XYZ file of C-alpha atoms in Angstrom:
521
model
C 89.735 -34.643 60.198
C 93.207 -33.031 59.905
C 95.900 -33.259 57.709
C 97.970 -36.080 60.582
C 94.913 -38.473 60.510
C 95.311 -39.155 56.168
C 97.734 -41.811 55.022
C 100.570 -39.199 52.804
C 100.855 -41.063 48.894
C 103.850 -43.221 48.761
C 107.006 -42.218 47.471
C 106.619 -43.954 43.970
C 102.776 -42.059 43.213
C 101.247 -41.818 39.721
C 97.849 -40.081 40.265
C 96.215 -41.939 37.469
C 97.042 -45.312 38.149
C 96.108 -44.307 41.653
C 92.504 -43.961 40.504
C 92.194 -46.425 37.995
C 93.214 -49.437 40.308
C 91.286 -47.936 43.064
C 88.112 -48.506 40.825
C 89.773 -52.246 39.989
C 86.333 -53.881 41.802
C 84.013 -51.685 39.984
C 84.947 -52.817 36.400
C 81.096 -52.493 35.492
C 79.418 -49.856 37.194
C 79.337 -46.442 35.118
C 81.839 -43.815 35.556
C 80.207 -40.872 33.547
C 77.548 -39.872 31.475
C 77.923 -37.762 28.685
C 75.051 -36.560 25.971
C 76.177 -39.924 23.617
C 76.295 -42.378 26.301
C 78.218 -44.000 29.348
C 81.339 -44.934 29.863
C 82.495 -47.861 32.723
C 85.364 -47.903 34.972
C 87.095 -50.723 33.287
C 85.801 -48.641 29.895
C 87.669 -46.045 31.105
C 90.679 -47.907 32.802
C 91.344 -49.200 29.088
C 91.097 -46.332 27.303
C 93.048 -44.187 28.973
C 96.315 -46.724 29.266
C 95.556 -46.923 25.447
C 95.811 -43.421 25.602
C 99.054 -43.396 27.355
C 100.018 -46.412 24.873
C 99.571 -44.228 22.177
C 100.988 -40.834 23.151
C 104.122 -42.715 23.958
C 104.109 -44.264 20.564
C 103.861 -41.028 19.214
C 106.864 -40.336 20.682
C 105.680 -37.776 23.295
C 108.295 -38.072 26.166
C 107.896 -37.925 30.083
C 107.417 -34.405 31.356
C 106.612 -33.131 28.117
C 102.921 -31.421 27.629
C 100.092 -32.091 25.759
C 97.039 -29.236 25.346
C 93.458 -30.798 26.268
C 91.138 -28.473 25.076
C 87.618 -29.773 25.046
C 84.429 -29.452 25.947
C 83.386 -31.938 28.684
C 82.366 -35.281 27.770
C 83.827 -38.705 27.975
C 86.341 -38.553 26.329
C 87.793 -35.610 28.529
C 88.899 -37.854 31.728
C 90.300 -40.477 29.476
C 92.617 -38.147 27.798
C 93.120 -36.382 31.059
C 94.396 -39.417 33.194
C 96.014 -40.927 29.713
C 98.067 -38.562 29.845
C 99.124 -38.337 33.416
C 99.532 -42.199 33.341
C 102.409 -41.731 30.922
C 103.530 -39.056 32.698
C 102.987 -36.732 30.556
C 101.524 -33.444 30.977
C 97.821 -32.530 30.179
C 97.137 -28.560 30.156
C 93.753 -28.106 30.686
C 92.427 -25.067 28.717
C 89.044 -23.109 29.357
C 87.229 -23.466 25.873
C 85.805 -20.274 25.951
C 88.894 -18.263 24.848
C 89.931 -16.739 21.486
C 92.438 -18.141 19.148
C 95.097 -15.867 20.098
C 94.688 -17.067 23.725
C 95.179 -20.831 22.634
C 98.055 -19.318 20.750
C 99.950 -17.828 23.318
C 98.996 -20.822 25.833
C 100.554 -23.110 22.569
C 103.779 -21.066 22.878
C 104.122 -20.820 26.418
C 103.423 -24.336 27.277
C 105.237 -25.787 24.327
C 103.137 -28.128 23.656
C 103.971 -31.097 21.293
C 100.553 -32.784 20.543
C 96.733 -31.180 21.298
C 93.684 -33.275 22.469
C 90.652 -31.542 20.707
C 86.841 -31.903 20.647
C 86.259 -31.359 16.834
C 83.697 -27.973 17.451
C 87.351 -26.334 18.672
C 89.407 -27.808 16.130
C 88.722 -24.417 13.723
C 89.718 -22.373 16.600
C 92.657 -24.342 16.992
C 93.398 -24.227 13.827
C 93.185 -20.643 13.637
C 95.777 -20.260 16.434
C 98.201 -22.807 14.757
C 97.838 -20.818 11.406
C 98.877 -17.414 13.714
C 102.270 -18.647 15.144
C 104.948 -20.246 14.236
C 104.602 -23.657 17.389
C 104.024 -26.999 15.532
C 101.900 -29.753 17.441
C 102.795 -32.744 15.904
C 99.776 -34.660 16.879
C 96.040 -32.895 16.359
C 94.190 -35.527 18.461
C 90.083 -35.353 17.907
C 87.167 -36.411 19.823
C 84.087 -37.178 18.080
C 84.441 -35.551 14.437
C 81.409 -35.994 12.195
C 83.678 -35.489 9.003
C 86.928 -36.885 7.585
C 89.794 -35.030 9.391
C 92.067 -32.969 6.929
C 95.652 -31.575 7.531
C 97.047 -34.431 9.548
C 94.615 -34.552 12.732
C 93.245 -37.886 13.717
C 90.029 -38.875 15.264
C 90.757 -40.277 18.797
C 88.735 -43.577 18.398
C 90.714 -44.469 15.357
C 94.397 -43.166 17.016
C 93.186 -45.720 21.016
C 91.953 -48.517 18.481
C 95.331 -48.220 16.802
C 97.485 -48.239 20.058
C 98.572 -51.008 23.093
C 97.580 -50.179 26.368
C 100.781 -48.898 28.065
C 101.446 -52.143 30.188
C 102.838 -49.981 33.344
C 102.424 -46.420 34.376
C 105.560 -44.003 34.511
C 107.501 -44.394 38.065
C 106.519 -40.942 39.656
C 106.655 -39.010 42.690
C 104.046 -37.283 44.643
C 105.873 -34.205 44.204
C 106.342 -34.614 40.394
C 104.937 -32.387 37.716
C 101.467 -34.036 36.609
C 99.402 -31.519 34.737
C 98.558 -27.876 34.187
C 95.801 -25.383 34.592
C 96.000 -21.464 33.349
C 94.755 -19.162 35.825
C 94.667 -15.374 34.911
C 96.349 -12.899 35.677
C 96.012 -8.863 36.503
C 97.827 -8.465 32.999
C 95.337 -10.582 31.215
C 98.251 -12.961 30.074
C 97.287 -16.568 31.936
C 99.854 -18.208 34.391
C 100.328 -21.862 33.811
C 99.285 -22.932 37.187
C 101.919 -26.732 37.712
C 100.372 -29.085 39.661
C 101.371 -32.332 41.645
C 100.034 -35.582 41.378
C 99.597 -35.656 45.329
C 98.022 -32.356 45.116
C 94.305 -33.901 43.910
C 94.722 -36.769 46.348
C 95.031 -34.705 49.181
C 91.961 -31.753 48.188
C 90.005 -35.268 47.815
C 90.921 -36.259 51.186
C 90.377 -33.613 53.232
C 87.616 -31.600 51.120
C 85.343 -34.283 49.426
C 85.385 -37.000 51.934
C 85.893 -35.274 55.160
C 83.892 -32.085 54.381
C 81.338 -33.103 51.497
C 81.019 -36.664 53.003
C 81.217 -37.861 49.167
C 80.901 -42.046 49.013
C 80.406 -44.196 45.678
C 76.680 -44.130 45.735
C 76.968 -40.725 44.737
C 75.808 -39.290 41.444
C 77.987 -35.794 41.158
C 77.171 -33.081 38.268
C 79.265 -30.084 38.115
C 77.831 -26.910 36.196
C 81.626 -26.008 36.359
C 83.731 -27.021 33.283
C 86.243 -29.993 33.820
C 88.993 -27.165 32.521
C 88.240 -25.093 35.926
C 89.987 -26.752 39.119
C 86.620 -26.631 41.025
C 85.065 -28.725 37.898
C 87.936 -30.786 37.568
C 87.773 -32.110 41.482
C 83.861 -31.895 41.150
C 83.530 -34.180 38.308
C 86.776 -35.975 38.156
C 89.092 -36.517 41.274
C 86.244 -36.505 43.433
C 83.618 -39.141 42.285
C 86.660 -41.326 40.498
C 88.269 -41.331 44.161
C 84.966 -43.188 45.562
C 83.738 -45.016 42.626
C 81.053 -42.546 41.989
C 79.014 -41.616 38.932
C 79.567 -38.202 36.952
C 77.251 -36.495 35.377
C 78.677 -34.223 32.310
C 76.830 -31.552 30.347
C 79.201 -30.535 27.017
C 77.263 -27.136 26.381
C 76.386 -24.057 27.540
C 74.924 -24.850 31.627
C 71.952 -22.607 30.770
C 68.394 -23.756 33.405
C 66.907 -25.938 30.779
C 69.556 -27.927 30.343
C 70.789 -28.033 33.717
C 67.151 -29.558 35.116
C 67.209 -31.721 31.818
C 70.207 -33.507 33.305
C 68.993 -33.261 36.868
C 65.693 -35.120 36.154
C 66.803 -37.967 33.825
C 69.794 -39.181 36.071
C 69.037 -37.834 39.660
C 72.174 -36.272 40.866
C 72.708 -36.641 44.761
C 75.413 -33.765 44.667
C 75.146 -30.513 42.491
C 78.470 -28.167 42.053
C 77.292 -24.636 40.758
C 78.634 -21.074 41.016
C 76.124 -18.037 42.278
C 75.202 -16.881 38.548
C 73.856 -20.373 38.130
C 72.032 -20.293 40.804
C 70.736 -17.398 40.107
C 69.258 -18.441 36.565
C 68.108 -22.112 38.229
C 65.956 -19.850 40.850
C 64.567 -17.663 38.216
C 63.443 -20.223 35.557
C 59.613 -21.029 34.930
C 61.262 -24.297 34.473
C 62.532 -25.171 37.813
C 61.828 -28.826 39.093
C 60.453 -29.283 42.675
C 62.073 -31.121 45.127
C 60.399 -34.266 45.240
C 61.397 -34.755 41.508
C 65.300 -34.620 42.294
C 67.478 -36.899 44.606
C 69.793 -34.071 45.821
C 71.182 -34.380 49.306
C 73.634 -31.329 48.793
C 74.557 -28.564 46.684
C 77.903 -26.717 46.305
C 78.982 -23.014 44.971
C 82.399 -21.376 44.483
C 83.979 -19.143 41.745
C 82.561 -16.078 43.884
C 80.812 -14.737 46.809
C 77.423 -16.651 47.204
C 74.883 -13.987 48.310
C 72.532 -15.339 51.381
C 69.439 -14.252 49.990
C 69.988 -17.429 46.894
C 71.320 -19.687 49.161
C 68.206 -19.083 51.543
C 65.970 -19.533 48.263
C 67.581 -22.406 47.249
C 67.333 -23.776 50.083
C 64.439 -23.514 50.726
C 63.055 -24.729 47.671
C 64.931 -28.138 47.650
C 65.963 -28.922 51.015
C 69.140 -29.107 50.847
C 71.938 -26.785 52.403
C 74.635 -25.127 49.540
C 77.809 -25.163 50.602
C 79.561 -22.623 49.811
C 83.310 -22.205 49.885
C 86.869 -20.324 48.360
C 89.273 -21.939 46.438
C 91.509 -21.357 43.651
C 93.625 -22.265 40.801
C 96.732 -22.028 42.732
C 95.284 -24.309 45.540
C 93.462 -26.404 43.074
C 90.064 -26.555 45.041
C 88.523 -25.256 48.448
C 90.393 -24.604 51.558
C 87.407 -22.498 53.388
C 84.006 -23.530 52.963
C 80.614 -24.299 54.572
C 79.687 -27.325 55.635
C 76.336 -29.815 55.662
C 74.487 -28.548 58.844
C 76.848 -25.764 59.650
C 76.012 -22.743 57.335
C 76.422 -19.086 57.725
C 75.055 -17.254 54.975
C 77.183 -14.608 53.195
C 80.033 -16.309 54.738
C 82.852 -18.838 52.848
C 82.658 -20.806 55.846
C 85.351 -22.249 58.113
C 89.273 -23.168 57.218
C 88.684 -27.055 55.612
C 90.295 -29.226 58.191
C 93.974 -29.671 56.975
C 94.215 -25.642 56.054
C 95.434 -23.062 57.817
C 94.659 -19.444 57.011
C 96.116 -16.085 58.019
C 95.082 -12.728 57.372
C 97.429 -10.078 57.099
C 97.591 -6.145 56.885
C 99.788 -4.023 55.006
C 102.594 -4.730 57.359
C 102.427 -8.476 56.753
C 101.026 -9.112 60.306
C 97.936 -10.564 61.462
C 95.188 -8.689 61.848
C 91.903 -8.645 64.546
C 89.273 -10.359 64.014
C 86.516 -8.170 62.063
C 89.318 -6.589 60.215
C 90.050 -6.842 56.944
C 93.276 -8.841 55.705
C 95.112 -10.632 52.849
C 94.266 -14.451 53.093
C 96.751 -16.339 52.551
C 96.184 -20.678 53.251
C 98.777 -23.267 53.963
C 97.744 -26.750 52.610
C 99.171 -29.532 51.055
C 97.649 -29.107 47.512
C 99.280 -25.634 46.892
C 100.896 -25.654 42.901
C 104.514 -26.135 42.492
C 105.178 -22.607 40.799
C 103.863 -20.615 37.661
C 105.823 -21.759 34.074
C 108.190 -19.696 33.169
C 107.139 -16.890 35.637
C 109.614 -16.493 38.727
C 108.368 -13.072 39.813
C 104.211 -13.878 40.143
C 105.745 -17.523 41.595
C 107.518 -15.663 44.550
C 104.828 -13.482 45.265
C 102.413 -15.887 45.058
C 104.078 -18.701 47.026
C 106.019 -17.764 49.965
C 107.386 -20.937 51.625
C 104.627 -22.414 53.240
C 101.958 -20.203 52.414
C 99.935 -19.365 49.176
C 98.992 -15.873 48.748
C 95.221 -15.445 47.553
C 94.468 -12.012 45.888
C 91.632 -11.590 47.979
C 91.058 -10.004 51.128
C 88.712 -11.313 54.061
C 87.278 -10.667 57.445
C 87.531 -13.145 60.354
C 84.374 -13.336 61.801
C 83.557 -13.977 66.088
C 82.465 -17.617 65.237
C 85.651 -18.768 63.108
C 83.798 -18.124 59.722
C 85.572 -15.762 56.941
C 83.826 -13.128 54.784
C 84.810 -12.223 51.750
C 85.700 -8.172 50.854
C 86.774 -7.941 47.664
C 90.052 -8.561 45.724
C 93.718 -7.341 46.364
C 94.304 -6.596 42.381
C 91.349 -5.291 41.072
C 90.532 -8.400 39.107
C 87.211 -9.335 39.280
C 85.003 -12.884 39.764
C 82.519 -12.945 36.946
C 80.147 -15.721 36.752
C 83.040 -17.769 38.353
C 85.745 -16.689 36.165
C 88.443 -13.582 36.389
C 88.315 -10.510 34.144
C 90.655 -8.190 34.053
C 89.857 -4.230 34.114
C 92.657 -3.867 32.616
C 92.265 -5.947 29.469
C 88.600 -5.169 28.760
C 90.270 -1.260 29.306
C 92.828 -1.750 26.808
C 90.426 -3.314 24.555
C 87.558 -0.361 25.181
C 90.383 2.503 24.144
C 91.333 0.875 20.640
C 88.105 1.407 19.333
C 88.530 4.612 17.594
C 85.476 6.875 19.613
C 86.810 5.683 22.555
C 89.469 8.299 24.573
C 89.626 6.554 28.054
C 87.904 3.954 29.569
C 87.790 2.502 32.860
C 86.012 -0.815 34.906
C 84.781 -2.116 38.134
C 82.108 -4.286 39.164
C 78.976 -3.872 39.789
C 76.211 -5.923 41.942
C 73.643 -6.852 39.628
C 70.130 -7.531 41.190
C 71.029 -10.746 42.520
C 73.899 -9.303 44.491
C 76.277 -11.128 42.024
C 79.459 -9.170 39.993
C 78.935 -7.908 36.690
C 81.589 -6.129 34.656
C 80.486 -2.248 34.363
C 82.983 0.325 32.034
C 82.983 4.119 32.341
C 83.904 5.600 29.078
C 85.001 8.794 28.200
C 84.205 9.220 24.028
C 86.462 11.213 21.484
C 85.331 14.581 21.242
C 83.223 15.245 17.892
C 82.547 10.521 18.041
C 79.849 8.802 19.171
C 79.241 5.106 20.087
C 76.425 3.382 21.468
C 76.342 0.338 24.785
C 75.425 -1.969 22.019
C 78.792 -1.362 19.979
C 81.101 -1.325 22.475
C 79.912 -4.723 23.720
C 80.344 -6.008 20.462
C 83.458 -4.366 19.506
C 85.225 -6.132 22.867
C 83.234 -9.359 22.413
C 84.796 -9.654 19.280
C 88.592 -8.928 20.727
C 88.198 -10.836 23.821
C 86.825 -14.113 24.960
C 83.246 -13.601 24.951
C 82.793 -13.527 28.991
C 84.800 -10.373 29.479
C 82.496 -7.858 27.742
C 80.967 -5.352 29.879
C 77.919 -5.759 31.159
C 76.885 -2.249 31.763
C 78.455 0.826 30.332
C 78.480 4.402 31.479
C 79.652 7.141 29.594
C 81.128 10.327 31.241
C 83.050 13.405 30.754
C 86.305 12.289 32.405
C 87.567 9.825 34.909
C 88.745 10.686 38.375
C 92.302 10.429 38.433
C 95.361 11.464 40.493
C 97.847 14.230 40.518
C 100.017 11.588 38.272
C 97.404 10.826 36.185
C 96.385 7.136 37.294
C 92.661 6.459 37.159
C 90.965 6.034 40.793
C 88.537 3.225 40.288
C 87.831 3.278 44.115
C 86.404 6.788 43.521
C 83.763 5.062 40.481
C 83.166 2.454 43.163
C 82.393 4.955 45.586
C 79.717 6.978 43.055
C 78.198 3.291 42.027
C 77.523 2.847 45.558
C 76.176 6.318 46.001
C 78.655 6.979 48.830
């Protein structure tokens, strides 16, 4: 399929009344299942134009954003497409992050109301308390307690509320929510999105390369807050009237297989790290106790050797593909049947992708080149950030970060990043933040980071520090001391300490030089 044989949205195109009349016929069948229950289509058609009912009454205006930060469960789409049917602005927040992340995200976005699952409200809280932003509105799923301090429990603030009769008038090229994606500096870019943007990665990824229909069951390991989770477990199944599967916590084995053998999944959306754990659990199920028919990975490079496991364990081929943030979900990717191990796969019908050298020209095949993609579901631009949005969006064509190789056959390997960020169990770290974070504890002179292959093959975050003469400081207490600064995920997973760090003749630290002694070259 290409990009000239799918119907373009109309020029009047709200996203979420898109989906929620496509499912019109299906006003009984379930939509998702969370850990309290099920929720229908019509369920969820009503609840979220009560959600745009009330947001409106609130006096939240068109264009204006709302932060959704919580952890996947019902709830979650309703407040997602709520919001977008109003035209108002969800920003989708990982829920892993510190309070002064949520509190720089609350300044940046300006945000005038926050949709909350009540084990974040403290943390929310805690950021409020920090800065000077007001949110008006402190929405809350499912709190046990009486809410304090002016939040109200969502239940109580739909039951209250009309359905909003019609859904804003909207363009295809309008604003219709955000996503933060991170950045070399460790400050997140708020990543503006289209409402044709998750029509079209549906069209030409899910259907034409996934071969999704509605009698799939779809459960994403990948949070609803990540673009791959979002299309996984939200634009995706909704688009077909499928089922989605939704796990709130942690996506550890156990509960992974939990969910896998009570509801029988057809499709399972994982990253490398989790497939990683699945293969090395005394727990895992065997085939003929599952219904899968296919298995997808992104967030990093999927190492052959657990594909070839996985596979042949279940059955089933896993897909695995590139995407982004920026492009919202995968533009290069395996398909069912057509698989090259260690590879990303082929351009996704509709894509085009270029790789470039330091000159900005193409390079041979077997080289190694920027990727950049033209598609139709690239962002509008970064908030607030002209600079990264011109380097990042040139015209027609999206500029990646990470550099590839164009293999004989048409498939694309990945080599690496263009920044020095790295993919960590799906998710970007920053040297440079877990650096700056390393050097303010006080037996700490210099510190550097790269990754490292773990014995999977997968990235791990690995720091080379240089101690204070006369101090000492053990592995364990630098973990902790960054674990405590920075969102849990960016600690260091291994930790080296030497005499000094190779640097230039100006003094800048030459992390290809600690890549070259990890690899013993």
């Amino acid at each position: 399929m290409s990009i000239d044989n799918v119907a373009a949205p109309g020029e009047i195109f709200n996203y979420a009344r898109y989906l929620l009349d496509l499912n019109q016929g299906r006003a009984d069948k379930t939509a998702y299942i969370d850990e309290q229950g099920s929720l229908s289509y019509s369920e969820l058609t009503d609840r979220a134009r009560r959600l745009a009912g009330a947001l409106t009454a609130a006096g939240i205006r068109r264009e204006e954003r709302v932060l959704l930060l919580m952890h996947d469960c019902n709830d979650w789409p309703v407040c997602f497409l709520g919001a977008i049917y109003a035209g108002i602005l969800p920003v989708a927040v990982n829920t892993l992050l510190t309070a002064d992340d949520y509190l720089y995200m609350l300044q940046h976005s300006r945000c005038r109301a926050a949709l909350v699952s009540a084990a974040l409200l403290p943390v929310l809280r805690d950021a409020m308390q920090k800065g000077d932003h007001e949110i008006e509105n402190v929405i809350v799923s499912r709190p046990a307690d009486t809410l304090e301090g002016g939040a109200e429990a969502l239940d109580a603030f739909l039951q209250a509320a009309q359905p909003l009769a019609h859904a804003a008038v909207t363009s295809g090229d309008e604003p219709a929510f955000w996503l933060y994606s991170s950045g070399s500096t460790g400050k997140p870019k708020g990543t503006v999105h289209s409402h044709a943007n998750p029509y079209w990665t549906t069209e030409l990824y899910a259907k034409a390369v996934m071969g999704i229909t509605e009698n799939d069951r779809c459960f994403s390991a990948a949070k609803l807050f990540f673009a791959y989770g979002l299309g996984n477990a939200l634009t995706f199944p909704l688009s077909v009237g499928a089922t989605s599967i939704l796990l709130g916590g942690r996506p550890t084995p156990d509960s992974i297989f939990e969910r896998m053998l009570e509801y029988q999944p057809t499709i399972f959306f994982g990253a490398p790290t989790g497939y990683a754990g699945m293969l090395a659990s005394p727990g895992l199920p065997s085939a003929d106790r599952l219904s899968l028919r296919l298995a997808v990975s992104a967030g990093e490079a999927l190492p052959a050797d657990l594909a070839q496991r996985f596979t042949a364990h279940f059955g089933v081929d896993v897909i695995d593909g590139i995407g982004s943030t920026e492009m919202l979900h995968i533009y290069i990717s395996n398909q069912p049947g057509k698989v090259r191990y260690a590879s990303s796969g082929w351009p996704v019908p509709g894509y085009e992708i270029e790789l470039r050298g330091d000159d900005g020209r193409p390079v041979a095949d077997g080289e190694i080149g920027d990727l950049y993609v033209k598609g139709p579901s690239a962002a509008i631009m970064y908030w607030n950030n002209r600079e990264k949005t011109r380097d990042t969006f040139q015209g027609v064509w999206t500029k990646s970060g990470d550099k590839y190789v164009r293999n004989e056959d048409g498939s694309y390997t990945c080599s690496g990043r263009s920044d020095d960020m790295l993919r960590v169990s799906g998710m970007y770290v920053s040297p440079f933040e877990v650096e700056a974070t390393l050097v303010e504890h006080p037996a700490v002179l210099e510190a550097a980071v790269i990754g490292k292959a773990d014995e999977d093959g997968l990235i791990k975050t690995k720091a080379f520090v240089v101690l204070v003469d006369g101090h000492q400081a053990s592995e364990d207490e630098l973990k902790a001391f960054v674990k405590d600064r920075l969102a849990p995920f960016k600690y260091p997973r291994f930790i080296e300490f030497i005499d000094e760090l190779p640097k230039t003749a100006t003094g800048k630290i030459q992390r290809f030089r600690l890549r070259e002694r990890e690899a013993g070259t």
